[in-house]
PDB file of C-alpha atoms in Angstrom:
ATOM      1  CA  UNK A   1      33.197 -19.112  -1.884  1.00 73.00           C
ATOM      2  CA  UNK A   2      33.000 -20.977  -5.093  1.00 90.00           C
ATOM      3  CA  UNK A   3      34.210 -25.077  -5.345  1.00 94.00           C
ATOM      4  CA  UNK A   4      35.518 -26.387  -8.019  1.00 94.00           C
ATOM      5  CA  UNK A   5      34.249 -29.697  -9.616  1.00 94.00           C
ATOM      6  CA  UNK A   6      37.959 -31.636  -8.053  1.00 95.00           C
ATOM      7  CA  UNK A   7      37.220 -29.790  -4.692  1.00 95.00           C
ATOM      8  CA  UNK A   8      33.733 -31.504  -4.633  1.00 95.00           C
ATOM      9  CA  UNK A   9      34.930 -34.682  -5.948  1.00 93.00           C
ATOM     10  CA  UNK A  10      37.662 -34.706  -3.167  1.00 95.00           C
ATOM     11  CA  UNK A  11      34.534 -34.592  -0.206  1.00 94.00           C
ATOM     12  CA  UNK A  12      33.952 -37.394   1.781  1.00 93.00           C
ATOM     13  CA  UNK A  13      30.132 -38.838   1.097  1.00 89.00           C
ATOM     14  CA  UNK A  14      29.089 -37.695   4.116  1.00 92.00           C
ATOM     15  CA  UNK A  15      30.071 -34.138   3.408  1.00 90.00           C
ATOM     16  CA  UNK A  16      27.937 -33.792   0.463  1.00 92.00           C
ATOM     17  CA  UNK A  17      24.801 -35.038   1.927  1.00 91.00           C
ATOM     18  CA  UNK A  18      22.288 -32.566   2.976  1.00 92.00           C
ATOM     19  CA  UNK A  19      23.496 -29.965   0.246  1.00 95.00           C
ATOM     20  CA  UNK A  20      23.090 -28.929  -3.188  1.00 95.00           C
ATOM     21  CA  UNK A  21      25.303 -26.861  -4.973  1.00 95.00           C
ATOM     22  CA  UNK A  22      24.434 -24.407  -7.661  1.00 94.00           C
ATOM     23  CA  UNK A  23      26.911 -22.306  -9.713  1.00 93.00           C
ATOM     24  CA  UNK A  24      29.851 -23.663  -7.816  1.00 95.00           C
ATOM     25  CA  UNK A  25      28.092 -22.441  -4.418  1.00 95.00           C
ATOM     26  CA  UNK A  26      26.716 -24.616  -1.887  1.00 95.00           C
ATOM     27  CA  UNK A  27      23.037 -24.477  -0.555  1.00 93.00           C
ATOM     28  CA  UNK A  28      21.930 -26.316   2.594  1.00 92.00           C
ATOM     29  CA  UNK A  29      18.537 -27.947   1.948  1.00 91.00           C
ATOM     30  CA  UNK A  30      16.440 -27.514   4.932  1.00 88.00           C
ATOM     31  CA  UNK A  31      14.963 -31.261   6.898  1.00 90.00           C
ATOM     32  CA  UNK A  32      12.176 -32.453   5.330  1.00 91.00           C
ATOM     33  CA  UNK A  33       9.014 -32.875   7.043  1.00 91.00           C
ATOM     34  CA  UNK A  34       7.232 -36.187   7.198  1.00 92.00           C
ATOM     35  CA  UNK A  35       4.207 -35.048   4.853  1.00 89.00           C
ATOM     36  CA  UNK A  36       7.050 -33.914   2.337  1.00 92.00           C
ATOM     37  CA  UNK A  37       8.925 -37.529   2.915  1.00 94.00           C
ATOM     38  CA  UNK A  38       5.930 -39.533   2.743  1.00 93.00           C
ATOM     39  CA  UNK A  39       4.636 -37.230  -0.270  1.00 93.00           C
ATOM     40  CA  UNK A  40       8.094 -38.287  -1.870  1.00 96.00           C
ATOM     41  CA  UNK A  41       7.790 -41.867  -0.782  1.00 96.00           C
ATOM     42  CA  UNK A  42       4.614 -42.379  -2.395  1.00 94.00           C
ATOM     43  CA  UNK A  43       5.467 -40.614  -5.922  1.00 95.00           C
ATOM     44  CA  UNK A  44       8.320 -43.412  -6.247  1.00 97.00           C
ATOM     45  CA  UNK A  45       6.796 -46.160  -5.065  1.00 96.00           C
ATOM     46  CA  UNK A  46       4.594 -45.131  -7.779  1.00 96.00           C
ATOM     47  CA  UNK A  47       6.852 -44.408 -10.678  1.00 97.00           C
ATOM     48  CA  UNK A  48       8.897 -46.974 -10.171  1.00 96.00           C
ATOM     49  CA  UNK A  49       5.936 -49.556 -10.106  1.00 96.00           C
ATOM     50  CA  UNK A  50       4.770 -47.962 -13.441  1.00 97.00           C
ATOM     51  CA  UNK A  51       8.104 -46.975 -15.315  1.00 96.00           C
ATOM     52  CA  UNK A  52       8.566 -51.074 -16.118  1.00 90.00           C
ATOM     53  CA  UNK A  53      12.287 -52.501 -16.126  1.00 93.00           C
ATOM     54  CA  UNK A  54      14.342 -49.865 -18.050  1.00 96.00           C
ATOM     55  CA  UNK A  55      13.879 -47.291 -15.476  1.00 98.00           C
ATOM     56  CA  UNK A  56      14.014 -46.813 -11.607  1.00 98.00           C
ATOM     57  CA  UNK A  57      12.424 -43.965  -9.431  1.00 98.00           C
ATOM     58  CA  UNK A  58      14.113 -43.254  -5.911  1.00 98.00           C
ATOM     59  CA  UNK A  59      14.359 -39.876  -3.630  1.00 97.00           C
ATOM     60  CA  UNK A  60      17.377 -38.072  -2.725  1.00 93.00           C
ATOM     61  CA  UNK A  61      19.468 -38.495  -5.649  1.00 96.00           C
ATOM     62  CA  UNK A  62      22.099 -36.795  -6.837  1.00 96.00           C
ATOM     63  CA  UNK A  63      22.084 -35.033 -10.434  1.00 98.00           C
ATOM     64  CA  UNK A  64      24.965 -33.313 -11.829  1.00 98.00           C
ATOM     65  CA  UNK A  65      23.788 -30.984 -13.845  1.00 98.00           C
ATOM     66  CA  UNK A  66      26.923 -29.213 -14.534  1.00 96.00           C
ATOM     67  CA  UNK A  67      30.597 -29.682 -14.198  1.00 96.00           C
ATOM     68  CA  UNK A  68      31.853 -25.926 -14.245  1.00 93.00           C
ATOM     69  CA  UNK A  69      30.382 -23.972 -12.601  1.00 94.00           C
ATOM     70  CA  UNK A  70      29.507 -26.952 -10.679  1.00 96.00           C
ATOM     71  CA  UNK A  71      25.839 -27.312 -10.216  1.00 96.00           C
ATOM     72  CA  UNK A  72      24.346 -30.562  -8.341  1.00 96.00           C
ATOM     73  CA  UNK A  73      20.801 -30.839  -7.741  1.00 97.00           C
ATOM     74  CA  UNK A  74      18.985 -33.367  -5.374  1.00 97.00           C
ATOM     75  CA  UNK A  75      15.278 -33.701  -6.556  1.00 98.00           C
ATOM     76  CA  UNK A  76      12.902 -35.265  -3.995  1.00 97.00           C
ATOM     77  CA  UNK A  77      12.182 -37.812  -6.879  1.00 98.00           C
ATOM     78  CA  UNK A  78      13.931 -39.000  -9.914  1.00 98.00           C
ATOM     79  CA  UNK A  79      13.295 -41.376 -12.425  1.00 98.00           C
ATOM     80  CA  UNK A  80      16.789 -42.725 -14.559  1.00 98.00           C
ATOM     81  CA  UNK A  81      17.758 -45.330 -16.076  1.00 98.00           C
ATOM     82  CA  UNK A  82      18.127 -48.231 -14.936  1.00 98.00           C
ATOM     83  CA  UNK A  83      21.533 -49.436 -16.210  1.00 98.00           C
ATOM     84  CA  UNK A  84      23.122 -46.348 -14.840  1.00 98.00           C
ATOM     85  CA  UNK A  85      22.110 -47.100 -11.010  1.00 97.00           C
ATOM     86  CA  UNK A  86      25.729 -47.727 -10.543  1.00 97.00           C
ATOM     87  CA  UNK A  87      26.875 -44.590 -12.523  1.00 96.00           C
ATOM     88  CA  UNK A  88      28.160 -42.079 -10.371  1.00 92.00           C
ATOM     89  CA  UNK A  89      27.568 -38.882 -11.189  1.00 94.00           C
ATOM     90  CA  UNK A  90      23.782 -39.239 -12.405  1.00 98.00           C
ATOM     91  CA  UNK A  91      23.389 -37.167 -15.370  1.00 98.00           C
ATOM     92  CA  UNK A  92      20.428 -35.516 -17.275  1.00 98.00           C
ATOM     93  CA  UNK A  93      21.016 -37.741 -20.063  1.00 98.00           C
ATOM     94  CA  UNK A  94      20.271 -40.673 -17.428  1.00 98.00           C
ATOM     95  CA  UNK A  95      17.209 -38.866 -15.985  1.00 98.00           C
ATOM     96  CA  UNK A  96      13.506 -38.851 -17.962  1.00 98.00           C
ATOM     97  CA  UNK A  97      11.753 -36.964 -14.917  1.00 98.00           C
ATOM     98  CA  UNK A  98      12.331 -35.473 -11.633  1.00 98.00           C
ATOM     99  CA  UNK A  99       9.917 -33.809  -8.960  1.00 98.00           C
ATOM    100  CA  UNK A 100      10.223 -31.043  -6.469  1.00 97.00           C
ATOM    101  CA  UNK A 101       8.151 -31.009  -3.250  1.00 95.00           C
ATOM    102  CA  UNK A 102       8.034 -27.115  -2.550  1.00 94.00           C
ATOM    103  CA  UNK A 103       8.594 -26.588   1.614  1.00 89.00           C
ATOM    104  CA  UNK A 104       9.013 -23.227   3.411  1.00 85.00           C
ATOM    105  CA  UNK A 105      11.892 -21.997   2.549  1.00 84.00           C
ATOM    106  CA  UNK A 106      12.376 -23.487  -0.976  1.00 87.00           C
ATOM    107  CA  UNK A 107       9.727 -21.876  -2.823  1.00 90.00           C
ATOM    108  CA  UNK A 108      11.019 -19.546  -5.485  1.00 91.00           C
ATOM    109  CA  UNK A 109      14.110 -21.953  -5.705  1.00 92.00           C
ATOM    110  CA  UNK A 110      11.770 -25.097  -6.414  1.00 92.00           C
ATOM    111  CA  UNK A 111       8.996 -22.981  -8.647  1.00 92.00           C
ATOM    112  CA  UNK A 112      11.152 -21.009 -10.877  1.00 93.00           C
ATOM    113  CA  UNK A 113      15.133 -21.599 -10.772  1.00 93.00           C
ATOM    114  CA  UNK A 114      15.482 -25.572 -10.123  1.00 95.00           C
ATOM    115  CA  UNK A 115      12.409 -25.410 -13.162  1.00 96.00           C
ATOM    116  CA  UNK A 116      14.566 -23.679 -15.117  1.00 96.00           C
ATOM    117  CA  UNK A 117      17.952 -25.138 -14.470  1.00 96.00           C
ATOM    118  CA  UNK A 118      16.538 -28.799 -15.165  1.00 97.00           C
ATOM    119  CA  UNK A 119      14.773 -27.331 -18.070  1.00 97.00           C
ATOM    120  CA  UNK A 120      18.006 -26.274 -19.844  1.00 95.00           C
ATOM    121  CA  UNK A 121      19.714 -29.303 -18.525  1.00 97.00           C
ATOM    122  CA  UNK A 122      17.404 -31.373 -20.956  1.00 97.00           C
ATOM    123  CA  UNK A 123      15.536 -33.163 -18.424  1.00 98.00           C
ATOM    124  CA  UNK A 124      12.066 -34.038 -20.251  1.00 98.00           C
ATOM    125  CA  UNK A 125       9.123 -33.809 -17.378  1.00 98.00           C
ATOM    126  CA  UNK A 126       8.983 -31.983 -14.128  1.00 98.00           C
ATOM    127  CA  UNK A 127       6.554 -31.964 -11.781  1.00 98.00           C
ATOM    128  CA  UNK A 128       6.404 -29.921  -8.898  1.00 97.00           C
ATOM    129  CA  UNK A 129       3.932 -30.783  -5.982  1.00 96.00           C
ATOM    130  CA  UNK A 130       2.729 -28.088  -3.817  1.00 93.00           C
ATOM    131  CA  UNK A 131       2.007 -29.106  -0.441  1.00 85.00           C
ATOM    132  CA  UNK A 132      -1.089 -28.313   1.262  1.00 73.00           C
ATOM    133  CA  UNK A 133      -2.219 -27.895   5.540  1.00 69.00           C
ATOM    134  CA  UNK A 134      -5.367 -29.615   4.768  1.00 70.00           C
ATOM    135  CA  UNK A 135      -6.399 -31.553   1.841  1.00 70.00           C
ATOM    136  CA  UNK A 136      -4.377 -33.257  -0.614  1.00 78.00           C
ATOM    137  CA  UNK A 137      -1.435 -31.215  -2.395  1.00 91.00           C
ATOM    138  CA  UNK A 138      -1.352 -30.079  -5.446  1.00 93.00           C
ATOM    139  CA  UNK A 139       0.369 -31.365  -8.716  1.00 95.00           C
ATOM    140  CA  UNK A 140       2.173 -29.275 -11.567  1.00 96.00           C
ATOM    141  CA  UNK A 141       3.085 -31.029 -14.607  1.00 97.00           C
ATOM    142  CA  UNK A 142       5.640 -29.623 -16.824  1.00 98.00           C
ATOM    143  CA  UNK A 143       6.797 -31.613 -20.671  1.00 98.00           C
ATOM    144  CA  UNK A 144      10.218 -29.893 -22.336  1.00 98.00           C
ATOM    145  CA  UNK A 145      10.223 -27.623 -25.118  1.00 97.00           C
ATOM    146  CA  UNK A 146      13.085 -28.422 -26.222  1.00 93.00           C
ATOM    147  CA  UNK A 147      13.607 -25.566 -28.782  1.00 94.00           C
ATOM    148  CA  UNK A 148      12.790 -23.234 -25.900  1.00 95.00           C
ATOM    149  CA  UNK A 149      15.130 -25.067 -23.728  1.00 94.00           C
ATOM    150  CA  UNK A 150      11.994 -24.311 -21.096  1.00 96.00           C
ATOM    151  CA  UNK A 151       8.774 -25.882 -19.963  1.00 98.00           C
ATOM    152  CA  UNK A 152       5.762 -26.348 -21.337  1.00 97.00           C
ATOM    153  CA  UNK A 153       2.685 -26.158 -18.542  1.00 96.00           C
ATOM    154  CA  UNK A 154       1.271 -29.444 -18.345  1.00 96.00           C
ATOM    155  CA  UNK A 155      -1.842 -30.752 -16.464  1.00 96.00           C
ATOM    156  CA  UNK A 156      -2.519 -29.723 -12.646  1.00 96.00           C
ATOM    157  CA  UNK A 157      -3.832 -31.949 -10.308  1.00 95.00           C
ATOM    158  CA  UNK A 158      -5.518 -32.273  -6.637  1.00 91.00           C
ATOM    159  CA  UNK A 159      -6.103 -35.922  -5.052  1.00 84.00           C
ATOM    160  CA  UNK A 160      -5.268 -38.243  -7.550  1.00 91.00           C
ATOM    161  CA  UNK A 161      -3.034 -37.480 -10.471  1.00 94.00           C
ATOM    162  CA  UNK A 162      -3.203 -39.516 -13.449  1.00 95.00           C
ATOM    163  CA  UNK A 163      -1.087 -38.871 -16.397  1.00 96.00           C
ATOM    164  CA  UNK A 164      -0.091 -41.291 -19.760  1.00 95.00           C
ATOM    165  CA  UNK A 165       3.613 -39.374 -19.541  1.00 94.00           C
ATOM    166  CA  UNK A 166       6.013 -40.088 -19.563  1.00 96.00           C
ATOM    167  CA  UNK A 167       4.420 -43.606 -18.372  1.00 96.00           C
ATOM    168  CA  UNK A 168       0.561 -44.680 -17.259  1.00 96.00           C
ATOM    169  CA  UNK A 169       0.584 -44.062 -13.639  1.00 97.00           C
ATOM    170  CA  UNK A 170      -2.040 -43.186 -11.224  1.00 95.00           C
ATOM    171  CA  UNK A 171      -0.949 -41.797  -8.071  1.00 93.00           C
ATOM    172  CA  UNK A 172      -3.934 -40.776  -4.971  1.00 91.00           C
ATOM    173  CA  UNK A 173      -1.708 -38.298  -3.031  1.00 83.00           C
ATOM    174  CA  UNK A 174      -4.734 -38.042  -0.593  1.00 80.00           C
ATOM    175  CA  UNK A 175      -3.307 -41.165   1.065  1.00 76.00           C
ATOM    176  CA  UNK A 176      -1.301 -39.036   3.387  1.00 68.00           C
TER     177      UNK A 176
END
């Protein structure tokens, strides 16, 4: 069963926690672990030390990507705008990068489709972290074409990751 845009606006905010919805259709997302919330934790702490005043970085928030069919996204981490923390519903124009922490259970959806639905939503960076048992995970960095309305393969990463975009930040994901 498909919702509507008014249907999902109706919802209590409890309701729409734990989901995302994608082509009108909602999709459960499975608990987090604690390596993928501290993995999470640590990427905005991170960003949002290095992304100076204009931006913020937090985890679970909501992007609407799309009003019909409605498609809402949570990525583990997203960087917007600052001004719009009070904006409800984020949108891609408010968002400069968001990151996907791949689980059981969400690989093809966080590798390929989410890639491509933030991709021709506009949003300029992705990175998607790929957790591992042992060892540190590791990091897939993705820039915008924007004439290909796809992404470009950035830099990968083990350990520490240390990029100059979209901002100077260093992050050692071995700290889990």
């Amino acid at each position: 069963m498909q919702i509507t845009l008014e249907q999902y606006d109706a919802w209590t905010a409890q309701s729409r926690t734990g989901i995302e919805i994608v082509d009108g259709v909602v999709h459960p997302l499975p608990s987090p672990s604690k390596r993928h919330n501290r993995l999470a934790r640590l990427l905005a702490n991170a960003w949002d030390t290095a992304v100076g005043p204009g931006w913020n970085a937090d985890t679970n928030v909501e992007v609407r990507l799309c009003d019909a069919p409605l498609t809402n996204l949570r990525p583990d981490v997203t960087v917007y705008r600052a001004d719009t923390i009070d904006v409800t519903p984020t949108r891609p124009e408010h968002v400069l990068l968001v990151a996907e922490i791949v689980a059981p259970g969400t690989e093809t959806t966080d590798r390929v489709v989410k890639a491509d639905q933030y991709a021709r939503a506009g949003i300029q960076f992705y990175w998607r972290v790929e957790q591992a048992a042992t060892g540190a995970p590791l990091v897939y960095t993705y820039v915008l074409d924007p004439a290909a309305g796809r992404y470009r393969d950035g830099e990968v990463f083990t350990g520490v990751v240390k990029v100059t975009a979209p901002f100077p930040v260093e992050v050692d994901l071995g700290r889990l």
